Amino acid sequence: GENVEQHPSTLSVQEGDSAVIKCTYSDSASNYFPWYKQELGKGPQLIIDIRSNVGEKKDQRIAVTLNKTAKHFSLHITETQPEDSAVYFCAASKVGAGGTSYGKLTFGQGTILTVHP
Amino acid sequence: KAGVTQTPRYLIKTRGQQVTLSCSPISGHRSVSWYQQTPGQGLQFLFEYFSETQRNKGNFPGRFSGRQFSNSRSEMNVSTLELGDSALYLCASRLGSYSGYEQYFGPGTRLTVT
């Protein structure tokens, strides 16, 4: 089955710096890659996602890049703020053809991001 | 629009008992997935329901089961609880249509087995 590796496990940055989290996946058939942010005591919150027909996607201070050949994707956060401190998870999924899609997400192990004021 | 809701938020059970957790998806969403989150194993997929049918199942023993009702609400049941079942159980919903890739999570139910 699919396996997703996420690095680093912890990341500490100063406010205003950039943060990059990287993930690799094993199943070349995976074609949907979301990123989630989880704060203490809350469920994961979808922050950005990318599909395999797109190489890069940006939403304000966050961006995601995908390299299908190398089977890796990355989350970039610019101008980090203390409120960005949380655990970030990458995930991969196989979306079926013919009008159906599957809900099974395979997650990375998570990255604890700490932004120091 | 209200988000995914899960009840109860916290639960303490004794080994050997059974438990039922409930999930109400976002209005209009027809697919519900369940995940188990533990410090050691991370986030692991349990199963997915769409239109009252189980569509996909993860690698969990048969003690873990679920169902979905006609209003898309879902329940999961764990029988003969073990200490290792202590975890945060998360429910996620999505549209379930071809364009419904995005999954939105609820706050979870924290289950403690003693």
PDB file of C-alpha atoms in Angstrom:
ATOM      1  CA  GLY A   1       0.000   0.000   0.000  1.00  0.00           C
ATOM      2  CA  GLU A   2       0.855   3.675  -0.015  1.00  0.00           C
ATOM      3  CA  ASN A   3       3.564   4.942   2.316  1.00  0.00           C
ATOM      4  CA  VAL A   4       4.161   8.634   3.035  1.00  0.00           C
ATOM      5  CA  GLU A   5       7.363   9.889   4.653  1.00  0.00           C
ATOM      6  CA  GLN A   6       7.467  13.401   6.124  1.00  0.00           C
ATOM      7  CA  HIS A   7      10.477  15.492   7.151  1.00  0.00           C
ATOM      8  CA  PRO A   8      11.489  17.117   9.383  1.00  0.00           C
ATOM      9  CA  SER A   9       9.660  15.868  12.470  1.00  0.00           C
ATOM     10  CA  THR A  10      10.266  19.185  14.229  1.00  0.00           C
ATOM     11  CA  LEU A  11      10.993  22.620  12.797  1.00  0.00           C
ATOM     12  CA  SER A  12      11.797  25.761  14.734  1.00  0.00           C
ATOM     13  CA  VAL A  13      11.927  29.162  12.989  1.00  0.00           C
ATOM     14  CA  GLN A  14      11.956  32.831  13.887  1.00  0.00           C
ATOM     15  CA  GLU A  15       8.919  34.946  13.111  1.00  0.00           C
ATOM     16  CA  GLY A  16       9.157  36.242   9.559  1.00  0.00           C
ATOM     17  CA  ASP A  17      11.319  33.364   8.326  1.00  0.00           C
ATOM     18  CA  SER A  18      10.158  30.769   5.817  1.00  0.00           C
ATOM     19  CA  ALA A  19       9.375  27.146   6.693  1.00  0.00           C
ATOM     20  CA  VAL A  20       9.536  24.168   4.353  1.00  0.00           C
ATOM     21  CA  ILE A  21       8.166  20.688   5.043  1.00  0.00           C
ATOM     22  CA  LYS A  22       8.797  17.828   2.631  1.00  0.00           C
ATOM     23  CA  CYS A  23       6.972  14.577   1.941  1.00  0.00           C
ATOM     24  CA  THR A  24       7.634  11.613  -0.300  1.00  0.00           C
ATOM     25  CA  TYR A  25       5.114   9.002  -1.372  1.00  0.00           C
ATOM     26  CA  SER A  26       5.537   5.498  -2.704  1.00  0.00           C
ATOM     27  CA  ASP A  27       2.477   4.814  -4.896  1.00  0.00           C
ATOM     28  CA  SER A  28       2.833   6.433  -8.311  1.00  0.00           C
ATOM     29  CA  ALA A  29      -0.968   6.139  -8.755  1.00  0.00           C
ATOM     30  CA  SER A  30      -1.593   8.676  -5.945  1.00  0.00           C
ATOM     31  CA  ASN A  31      -2.949  11.862  -7.446  1.00  0.00           C
ATOM     32  CA  TYR A  32      -4.289  14.041  -4.617  1.00  0.00           C
ATOM     33  CA  PHE A  33      -2.061  15.596  -1.939  1.00  0.00           C
ATOM     34  CA  PRO A  34      -3.603  17.677   0.859  1.00  0.00           C
ATOM     35  CA  TRP A  35      -1.883  19.403   3.770  1.00  0.00           C
ATOM     36  CA  TYR A  36      -3.466  19.714   7.197  1.00  0.00           C
ATOM     37  CA  LYS A  37      -2.718  21.886  10.210  1.00  0.00           C
ATOM     38  CA  GLN A  38      -3.628  20.530  13.633  1.00  0.00           C
ATOM     39  CA  GLU A  39      -3.684  22.706  16.705  1.00  0.00           C
ATOM     40  CA  LEU A  40      -3.802  21.350  20.229  1.00  0.00           C
ATOM     41  CA  GLY A  41      -7.195  19.875  21.075  1.00  0.00           C
ATOM     42  CA  LYS A  42      -8.563  20.279  17.549  1.00  0.00           C
ATOM     43  CA  GLY A  43      -9.049  18.141  14.495  1.00  0.00           C
ATOM     44  CA  PRO A  44      -6.848  18.563  11.403  1.00  0.00           C
ATOM     45  CA  GLN A  45      -7.709  21.607   9.300  1.00  0.00           C
ATOM     46  CA  LEU A  46      -7.253  21.472   5.530  1.00  0.00           C
ATOM     47  CA  ILE A  47      -4.980  24.366   4.553  1.00  0.00           C
ATOM     48  CA  ILE A  48      -4.045  23.635   0.951  1.00  0.00           C
ATOM     49  CA  ASP A  49      -4.083  20.769  -1.495  1.00  0.00           C
ATOM     50  CA  ILE A  50      -2.734  19.903  -4.930  1.00  0.00           C
ATOM     51  CA  ARG A  51      -3.691  17.431  -7.621  1.00  0.00           C
ATOM     52  CA  SER A  52      -1.261  15.554  -9.802  1.00  0.00           C
ATOM     53  CA  ASN A  53      -2.048  17.575 -12.912  1.00  0.00           C
ATOM     54  CA  VAL A  54      -0.667  20.705 -11.228  1.00  0.00           C
ATOM     55  CA  GLY A  55       2.955  21.425 -10.290  1.00  0.00           C
ATOM     56  CA  GLU A  56       2.430  24.284  -7.866  1.00  0.00           C
ATOM     57  CA  LYS A  57      -0.385  26.000  -6.008  1.00  0.00           C
ATOM     58  CA  LYS A  58      -0.291  29.100  -3.847  1.00  0.00           C
ATOM     59  CA  ASP A  59      -2.681  30.631  -1.342  1.00  0.00           C
ATOM     60  CA  GLN A  60      -1.420  33.830   0.280  1.00  0.00           C
ATOM     61  CA  ARG A  61       1.546  32.853   2.488  1.00  0.00           C
ATOM     62  CA  ILE A  62       1.374  29.119   1.827  1.00  0.00           C
ATOM     63  CA  ALA A  63       2.312  27.191  -1.279  1.00  0.00           C
ATOM     64  CA  VAL A  64       2.643  23.563  -2.248  1.00  0.00           C
ATOM     65  CA  THR A  65       4.835  22.076  -4.962  1.00  0.00           C
ATOM     66  CA  LEU A  66       4.604  18.615  -6.482  1.00  0.00           C
ATOM     67  CA  ASN A  67       7.246  16.621  -8.348  1.00  0.00           C
ATOM     68  CA  LYS A  68       5.510  13.537  -9.745  1.00  0.00           C
ATOM     69  CA  THR A  69       8.682  12.085 -11.231  1.00  0.00           C
ATOM     70  CA  ALA A  70      10.482  12.118  -7.900  1.00  0.00           C
ATOM     71  CA  LYS A  71       7.269  11.388  -5.999  1.00  0.00           C
ATOM     72  CA  HIS A  72       7.651  14.192  -3.528  1.00  0.00           C
ATOM     73  CA  PHE A  73       5.719  17.292  -2.548  1.00  0.00           C
ATOM     74  CA  SER A  74       6.484  20.183  -0.239  1.00  0.00           C
ATOM     75  CA  LEU A  75       4.720  22.809   1.837  1.00  0.00           C
ATOM     76  CA  HIS A  76       6.186  26.303   1.915  1.00  0.00           C
ATOM     77  CA  ILE A  77       5.108  28.890   4.474  1.00  0.00           C
ATOM     78  CA  THR A  78       6.511  32.393   4.042  1.00  0.00           C
ATOM     79  CA  GLU A  79       6.586  35.234   6.563  1.00  0.00           C
ATOM     80  CA  THR A  80       5.787  32.865   9.410  1.00  0.00           C
ATOM     81  CA  GLN A  81       3.802  34.114  12.385  1.00  0.00           C
ATOM     82  CA  PRO A  82       3.461  32.678  15.923  1.00  0.00           C
ATOM     83  CA  GLU A  83      -0.065  31.550  15.070  1.00  0.00           C
ATOM     84  CA  ASP A  84       1.418  29.249  12.422  1.00  0.00           C
ATOM     85  CA  SER A  85       2.784  27.115  15.279  1.00  0.00           C
ATOM     86  CA  ALA A  86       1.042  23.734  15.067  1.00  0.00           C
ATOM     87  CA  VAL A  87       1.504  20.187  13.801  1.00  0.00           C
ATOM     88  CA  TYR A  88       1.404  19.892  10.015  1.00  0.00           C
ATOM     89  CA  PHE A  89       0.506  16.697   8.186  1.00  0.00           C
ATOM     90  CA  CYS A  90       0.886  15.820   4.554  1.00  0.00           C
ATOM     91  CA  ALA A  91      -1.273  13.109   3.001  1.00  0.00           C
ATOM     92  CA  ALA A  92      -1.715  11.236  -0.257  1.00  0.00           C
ATOM     93  CA  SER A  93      -4.755   9.691  -1.844  1.00  0.00           C
ATOM     94  CA  LYS A  94      -5.764   7.836  -4.989  1.00  0.00           C
ATOM     95  CA  VAL A  95      -8.770   9.329  -6.677  1.00  0.00           C
ATOM     96  CA  GLY A  96     -10.643   6.819  -8.782  1.00  0.00           C
ATOM     97  CA  ALA A  97     -11.699   7.323 -12.337  1.00  0.00           C
ATOM     98  CA  GLY A  98     -15.193   7.198 -13.782  1.00  0.00           C
ATOM     99  CA  GLY A  99     -16.774   9.805 -11.503  1.00  0.00           C
ATOM    100  CA  THR A 100     -15.886   8.175  -8.196  1.00  0.00           C
ATOM    101  CA  SER A 101     -13.299   9.202  -5.661  1.00  0.00           C
ATOM    102  CA  TYR A 102     -11.958   7.501  -2.596  1.00  0.00           C
ATOM    103  CA  GLY A 103     -11.646   8.922   0.861  1.00  0.00           C
ATOM    104  CA  LYS A 104      -8.648   6.983   2.118  1.00  0.00           C
ATOM    105  CA  LEU A 105      -5.892   9.409   3.017  1.00  0.00           C
ATOM    106  CA  THR A 106      -2.460   8.065   3.925  1.00  0.00           C
ATOM    107  CA  PHE A 107      -0.744  10.531   6.257  1.00  0.00           C
ATOM    108  CA  GLY A 108       2.834  11.405   6.991  1.00  0.00           C
ATOM    109  CA  GLN A 109       4.004  11.320  10.598  1.00  0.00           C
ATOM    110  CA  GLY A 110       3.634  15.065  11.103  1.00  0.00           C
ATOM    111  CA  THR A 111       5.913  18.059  11.636  1.00  0.00           C
ATOM    112  CA  ILE A 112       5.789  20.133  14.809  1.00  0.00           C
ATOM    113  CA  LEU A 113       6.352  23.719  13.667  1.00  0.00           C
ATOM    114  CA  THR A 114       7.287  26.293  16.296  1.00  0.00           C
ATOM    115  CA  VAL A 115       7.496  29.958  15.319  1.00  0.00           C
ATOM    116  CA  HIS A 116       9.359  32.072  17.867  1.00  0.00           C
ATOM    117  CA  PRO A 117       8.318  35.736  18.202  1.00  0.00           C
TER     118      PRO A 117
ATOM    119  CA  LYS B   1     -22.333  26.335   7.286  1.00  0.00           C
ATOM    120  CA  ALA B   2     -21.724  24.170  10.345  1.00  0.00           C
ATOM    121  CA  GLY B   3     -18.667  21.946  10.349  1.00  0.00           C
ATOM    122  CA  VAL B   4     -18.307  18.278  11.160  1.00  0.00           C
ATOM    123  CA  THR B   5     -19.553  17.474  14.643  1.00  0.00           C
ATOM    124  CA  GLN B   6     -18.600  14.502  16.776  1.00  0.00           C
ATOM    125  CA  THR B   7     -20.103  13.227  19.990  1.00  0.00           C
ATOM    126  CA  PRO B   8     -19.123  12.621  22.638  1.00  0.00           C
ATOM    127  CA  ARG B   9     -15.899  14.637  22.804  1.00  0.00           C
ATOM    128  CA  TYR B  10     -14.424  12.592  25.625  1.00  0.00           C
ATOM    129  CA  LEU B  11     -15.067   9.056  26.760  1.00  0.00           C
ATOM    130  CA  ILE B  12     -13.575   6.769  29.379  1.00  0.00           C
ATOM    131  CA  LYS B  13     -14.249   3.054  29.098  1.00  0.00           C
ATOM    132  CA  THR B  14     -13.005  -0.118  30.736  1.00  0.00           C
ATOM    133  CA  ARG B  15     -11.197  -2.897  28.928  1.00  0.00           C
ATOM    134  CA  GLY B  16     -13.656  -5.394  27.490  1.00  0.00           C
ATOM    135  CA  GLN B  17     -16.515  -2.900  27.099  1.00  0.00           C
ATOM    136  CA  GLN B  18     -17.802  -1.607  23.803  1.00  0.00           C
ATOM    137  CA  VAL B  19     -18.240   1.971  22.617  1.00  0.00           C
ATOM    138  CA  THR B  20     -20.172   3.839  19.938  1.00  0.00           C
ATOM    139  CA  LEU B  21     -19.021   7.164  18.533  1.00  0.00           C
ATOM    140  CA  SER B  22     -21.147   9.462  16.419  1.00  0.00           C
ATOM    141  CA  CYS B  23     -20.372  11.822  13.553  1.00  0.00           C
ATOM    142  CA  SER B  24     -22.532  14.354  11.733  1.00  0.00           C
ATOM    143  CA  PRO B  25     -21.011  15.497   8.426  1.00  0.00           C
ATOM    144  CA  ILE B  26     -21.181  18.928   6.871  1.00  0.00           C
ATOM    145  CA  SER B  27     -24.619  19.528   5.387  1.00  0.00           C
ATOM    146  CA  GLY B  28     -24.725  18.164   1.841  1.00  0.00           C
ATOM    147  CA  HIS B  29     -21.717  15.891   2.304  1.00  0.00           C
ATOM    148  CA  ARG B  30     -22.478  12.258   1.652  1.00  0.00           C
ATOM    149  CA  SER B  31     -19.127  10.619   2.377  1.00  0.00           C
ATOM    150  CA  VAL B  32     -17.809  10.026   5.888  1.00  0.00           C
ATOM    151  CA  SER B  33     -14.400   8.598   6.759  1.00  0.00           C
ATOM    152  CA  TRP B  34     -13.056   7.602  10.150  1.00  0.00           C
ATOM    153  CA  TYR B  35      -9.441   7.819  11.328  1.00  0.00           C
ATOM    154  CA  GLN B  36      -7.602   6.802  14.483  1.00  0.00           C
ATOM    155  CA  GLN B  37      -4.864   9.108  15.771  1.00  0.00           C
ATOM    156  CA  THR B  38      -2.278   7.907  18.296  1.00  0.00           C
ATOM    157  CA  PRO B  39       1.178   9.265  19.200  1.00  0.00           C
ATOM    158  CA  GLY B  40       2.836   6.052  18.057  1.00  0.00           C
ATOM    159  CA  GLN B  41       0.999   5.242  14.833  1.00  0.00           C
ATOM    160  CA  GLY B  42      -0.115   8.700  13.764  1.00  0.00           C
ATOM    161  CA  LEU B  43      -3.249   9.105  11.683  1.00  0.00           C
ATOM    162  CA  GLN B  44      -4.580   5.840  10.321  1.00  0.00           C
ATOM    163  CA  PHE B  45      -7.596   5.271   8.082  1.00  0.00           C
ATOM    164  CA  LEU B  46     -10.333   3.072   9.519  1.00  0.00           C
ATOM    165  CA  PHE B  47     -13.104   3.081   6.899  1.00  0.00           C
ATOM    166  CA  GLU B  48     -15.202   5.210   4.605  1.00  0.00           C
ATOM    167  CA  TYR B  49     -18.948   5.245   4.041  1.00  0.00           C
ATOM    168  CA  PHE B  50     -20.826   6.708   1.110  1.00  0.00           C
ATOM    169  CA  SER B  51     -24.567   6.416   0.597  1.00  0.00           C
ATOM    170  CA  GLU B  52     -24.844   4.014   3.544  1.00  0.00           C
ATOM    171  CA  THR B  53     -22.301   1.612   2.023  1.00  0.00           C
ATOM    172  CA  GLN B  54     -18.787   0.921   3.216  1.00  0.00           C
ATOM    173  CA  ARG B  55     -16.543   1.941   0.322  1.00  0.00           C
ATOM    174  CA  ASN B  56     -13.100   1.339   1.756  1.00  0.00           C
ATOM    175  CA  LYS B  57     -11.572  -0.250   4.847  1.00  0.00           C
ATOM    176  CA  GLY B  58      -8.214   0.104   6.555  1.00  0.00           C
ATOM    177  CA  ASN B  59      -6.150  -2.538   8.318  1.00  0.00           C
ATOM    178  CA  PHE B  60      -7.990  -2.768  11.607  1.00  0.00           C
ATOM    179  CA  PRO B  61      -9.448  -5.846  13.301  1.00  0.00           C
ATOM    180  CA  GLY B  62     -13.108  -6.738  12.982  1.00  0.00           C
ATOM    181  CA  ARG B  63     -13.761  -5.246  16.438  1.00  0.00           C
ATOM    182  CA  PHE B  64     -13.909  -1.908  14.627  1.00  0.00           C
ATOM    183  CA  SER B  65     -17.097  -1.424  12.654  1.00  0.00           C
ATOM    184  CA  GLY B  66     -19.231   1.384  11.386  1.00  0.00           C
ATOM    185  CA  ARG B  67     -22.391   2.333   9.638  1.00  0.00           C
ATOM    186  CA  GLN B  68     -23.973   5.272   7.883  1.00  0.00           C
ATOM    187  CA  PHE B  69     -27.565   6.375   8.001  1.00  0.00           C
ATOM    188  CA  SER B  70     -29.749   7.774   5.229  1.00  0.00           C
ATOM    189  CA  ASN B  71     -29.101  11.331   6.485  1.00  0.00           C
ATOM    190  CA  SER B  72     -25.326  10.690   6.061  1.00  0.00           C
ATOM    191  CA  ARG B  73     -24.684  10.652   9.801  1.00  0.00           C
ATOM    192  CA  SER B  74     -22.274   7.912  10.768  1.00  0.00           C
ATOM    193  CA  GLU B  75     -21.409   5.867  13.807  1.00  0.00           C
ATOM    194  CA  MET B  76     -18.426   3.716  14.561  1.00  0.00           C
ATOM    195  CA  ASN B  77     -18.361   0.943  17.117  1.00  0.00           C
ATOM    196  CA  VAL B  78     -15.470  -0.720  18.876  1.00  0.00           C
ATOM    197  CA  SER B  79     -16.243  -3.945  20.705  1.00  0.00           C
ATOM    198  CA  THR B  80     -14.189  -5.693  23.376  1.00  0.00           C
ATOM    199  CA  LEU B  81     -12.055  -2.643  24.038  1.00  0.00           C
ATOM    200  CA  GLU B  82      -8.322  -3.044  24.556  1.00  0.00           C
ATOM    201  CA  LEU B  83      -5.897  -0.627  26.224  1.00  0.00           C
ATOM    202  CA  GLY B  84      -4.341  -0.001  22.809  1.00  0.00           C
ATOM    203  CA  ASP B  85      -7.632   1.387  21.506  1.00  0.00           C
ATOM    204  CA  SER B  86      -7.046   4.565  23.513  1.00  0.00           C
ATOM    205  CA  ALA B  87      -6.813   7.239  20.849  1.00  0.00           C
ATOM    206  CA  LEU B  88      -8.368  10.293  19.254  1.00  0.00           C
ATOM    207  CA  TYR B  89     -11.002   9.116  16.780  1.00  0.00           C
ATOM    208  CA  LEU B  90     -11.563  11.558  13.963  1.00  0.00           C
ATOM    209  CA  CYS B  91     -14.372  11.740  11.492  1.00  0.00           C
ATOM    210  CA  ALA B  92     -14.025  13.511   8.144  1.00  0.00           C
ATOM    211  CA  SER B  93     -16.642  14.368   5.590  1.00  0.00           C
ATOM    212  CA  ARG B  94     -16.553  15.267   1.913  1.00  0.00           C
ATOM    213  CA  LEU B  95     -19.072  15.811  -0.826  1.00  0.00           C
ATOM    214  CA  GLY B  96     -18.609  12.359  -2.235  1.00  0.00           C
ATOM    215  CA  SER B  97     -19.076  13.521  -5.786  1.00  0.00           C
ATOM    216  CA  TYR B  98     -16.349  13.484  -8.437  1.00  0.00           C
ATOM    217  CA  SER B  99     -15.224  16.953  -7.367  1.00  0.00           C
ATOM    218  CA  GLY B 100     -15.390  16.194  -3.673  1.00  0.00           C
ATOM    219  CA  TYR B 101     -11.724  15.493  -3.023  1.00  0.00           C
ATOM    220  CA  GLU B 102     -11.433  17.724   0.033  1.00  0.00           C
ATOM    221  CA  GLN B 103     -11.962  16.111   3.424  1.00  0.00           C
ATOM    222  CA  TYR B 104     -12.952  18.193   6.428  1.00  0.00           C
ATOM    223  CA  PHE B 105     -12.327  16.853   9.896  1.00  0.00           C
ATOM    224  CA  GLY B 106     -14.312  17.131  13.067  1.00  0.00           C
ATOM    225  CA  PRO B 107     -12.756  17.844  16.481  1.00  0.00           C
ATOM    226  CA  GLY B 108     -12.540  14.159  17.362  1.00  0.00           C
ATOM    227  CA  THR B 109     -13.585  11.938  20.234  1.00  0.00           C
ATOM    228  CA  ARG B 110     -10.886  11.267  22.794  1.00  0.00           C
ATOM    229  CA  LEU B 111     -11.316   7.652  23.960  1.00  0.00           C
ATOM    230  CA  THR B 112      -9.445   6.434  27.017  1.00  0.00           C
ATOM    231  CA  VAL B 113      -9.538   2.730  27.854  1.00  0.00           C
ATOM    232  CA  THR B 114      -8.560   1.768  31.413  1.00  0.00           C
TER     233      THR B 114
END
